[in-house]
Amino acid sequence: MPRLTIREVQAMKERGEKIPMLTAYDYPVARMVDEAGIPLVLVGDSLGQVVLGYDSTIPVTMEDMLHHIKAVVRGSQRALVIGDLPFMSYHASAEDALRNSGRFLQEGGCQAVKLEGGTSVAPTVKRLVECGIPVMGHIGLTPQSVNQLGGYRVQGKTPEAAARLLEDALALEAAGAFCIVLECVPTPLAALITGRLAAPTIGIGAGAGCDGQVQVISDMLGLFTDFVPKHAKQYAVLADTIKSALAAYAAEVRGGQFPSAKQSYTMDESLLTSLYGPSPRIKLVGESQG
Ligand code: KIV
């Protein structure tokens, strides 16, 4: 089955069709996301926090990202998979950006890359697009700049900051970005930016006026519970389900109920007896008598 293309993403905006996007980091979850018909799958550098346990996305490396991108690509068939360029993989030069984006597409197998920043990265976006690499922009709260921003805060609240964000969005679009993530941007500003762009916007904490929405899958499934951002909605709390399953397993191992006959393999015990003499009799739950 062919994967979704960036032209089809553009057509969704033109038809007024909202675009759902989720992150995924491994094979089984990518399969579920794909089977649920989510058209855009981001292998986000948020994996630094929700999978690898760092306290920001700054330590995430190219090798970390490639490892997870490959798994998500193997797990999906239909979705357009976007690889998130990690901190410092595209900042020093357009050549770095090209080499690293090329690795994402060639080695990782994803179809597009995402990078953070507006006017300052527009020339890099242009260069990547000229080389045939689809680019998703990301403005507003850009977590790789957390140290510069002074924390994870809503962006664009003053007239000057709002004007800068609009300018950033227009610069990314002019450079050829096929889609732009708006993170933690007040709803009216995100709606205004969305209305000014031909390219689709994908919001996270940017209100319902965006063309699409993205959520970190570990937040929306309640798997990562160290903190739950205001913009995240928990559609399930899998951490609780998993913890009760783990407790049940431990209790059954301790109580001898696991493994039962159903999870065990039998053999002709007389073979062992003839070689080694009688062996201890293991009574399994669910085993037939005799
Ligand atoms: O890394 C990530 O998951 C992201 C999304 C929150 C857009 O950048």
mmCIF file of N, CA, C and O and ligand atoms in Angstrom, residues 23 25 42 44-46 84 114 138 181 183 204 214 216, ligand 1:
data_model
loop_
_atom_site.group_PDB
_atom_site.id
_atom_site.type_symbol
_atom_site.label_atom_id
_atom_site.label_comp_id
_atom_site.label_asym_id
_atom_site.label_seq_id
_atom_site.Cartn_x
_atom_site.Cartn_y
_atom_site.Cartn_z
ATOM 1 N N THR A 23 2.882 10.960 17.610
ATOM 2 C CA THR A 23 4.256 10.460 17.629
ATOM 3 C C THR A 23 4.202 8.940 17.791
ATOM 4 O O THR A 23 3.205 8.385 18.267
ATOM 5 N N TYR A 25 7.377 5.641 18.492
ATOM 6 C CA TYR A 25 8.817 5.459 18.703
ATOM 7 C C TYR A 25 9.262 4.029 18.488
ATOM 8 O O TYR A 25 10.450 3.758 18.502
ATOM 9 N N LEU A 42 5.014 11.085 13.569
ATOM 10 C CA LEU A 42 6.275 11.775 13.864
ATOM 11 C C LEU A 42 7.101 10.938 14.824
ATOM 12 O O LEU A 42 6.626 10.571 15.900
ATOM 13 N N GLY A 44 9.310 11.732 17.116
ATOM 14 C CA GLY A 44 9.716 12.994 17.737
ATOM 15 C C GLY A 44 10.939 12.807 18.629
ATOM 16 O O GLY A 44 11.136 11.736 19.207
ATOM 17 N N ASP A 45 11.716 13.894 18.758
ATOM 18 C CA ASP A 45 12.840 13.805 19.703
ATOM 19 C C ASP A 45 12.320 13.867 21.138
ATOM 20 O O ASP A 45 13.081 13.729 22.097
ATOM 21 N N SER A 46 10.985 14.014 21.286
ATOM 22 C CA SER A 46 10.359 13.861 22.607
ATOM 23 C C SER A 46 10.680 12.476 23.183
ATOM 24 O O SER A 46 10.551 12.251 24.384
ATOM 25 N N ASP A 84 12.396 13.534 13.373
ATOM 26 C CA ASP A 84 12.692 14.820 14.010
ATOM 27 C C ASP A 84 14.206 14.999 14.120
ATOM 28 O O ASP A 84 14.870 14.210 14.814
ATOM 29 N N LYS A 114 11.662 16.920 10.309
ATOM 30 C CA LYS A 114 11.127 18.107 10.996
ATOM 31 C C LYS A 114 12.292 18.814 11.662
ATOM 32 O O LYS A 114 13.208 18.161 12.172
ATOM 33 N N HIS A 138 8.614 23.826 12.692
ATOM 34 C CA HIS A 138 8.121 23.734 14.082
ATOM 35 C C HIS A 138 8.463 25.055 14.762
ATOM 36 O O HIS A 138 9.642 25.366 14.961
ATOM 37 N N VAL A 181 4.362 22.831 12.449
ATOM 38 C CA VAL A 181 3.858 22.569 13.802
ATOM 39 C C VAL A 181 3.868 23.879 14.583
ATOM 40 O O VAL A 181 4.865 24.614 14.572
ATOM 41 N N GLU A 183 3.521 24.976 18.389
ATOM 42 C CA GLU A 183 3.471 24.402 19.737
ATOM 43 C C GLU A 183 3.300 25.505 20.775
ATOM 44 O O GLU A 183 4.057 26.484 20.801
ATOM 45 N N ILE A 204 -0.132 21.797 18.666
ATOM 46 C CA ILE A 204 -0.042 21.059 19.940
ATOM 47 C C ILE A 204 -0.076 22.159 21.002
ATOM 48 O O ILE A 204 0.838 22.976 21.088
ATOM 49 N N VAL A 214 -1.356 17.395 16.795
ATOM 50 C CA VAL A 214 -0.412 16.331 17.123
ATOM 51 C C VAL A 214 -0.371 16.163 18.634
ATOM 52 O O VAL A 214 -0.496 17.136 19.376
ATOM 53 N N VAL A 216 1.781 13.756 21.752
ATOM 54 C CA VAL A 216 2.822 12.777 22.084
ATOM 55 C C VAL A 216 2.085 11.526 22.556
ATOM 56 O O VAL A 216 1.287 11.584 23.501
HETATM 57 O O1 KIV B 1 9.286 15.742 19.534
HETATM 58 C C1 KIV B 1 8.043 15.794 19.432
HETATM 59 O O2 KIV B 1 7.310 14.878 19.819
HETATM 60 C C2 KIV B 1 7.489 17.002 18.833
HETATM 61 C C3 KIV B 1 5.993 17.153 18.848
HETATM 62 C C4 KIV B 1 5.551 17.545 20.198
HETATM 63 C C5 KIV B 1 5.528 18.094 17.820
HETATM 64 O O3 KIV B 1 8.199 17.821 18.371
#
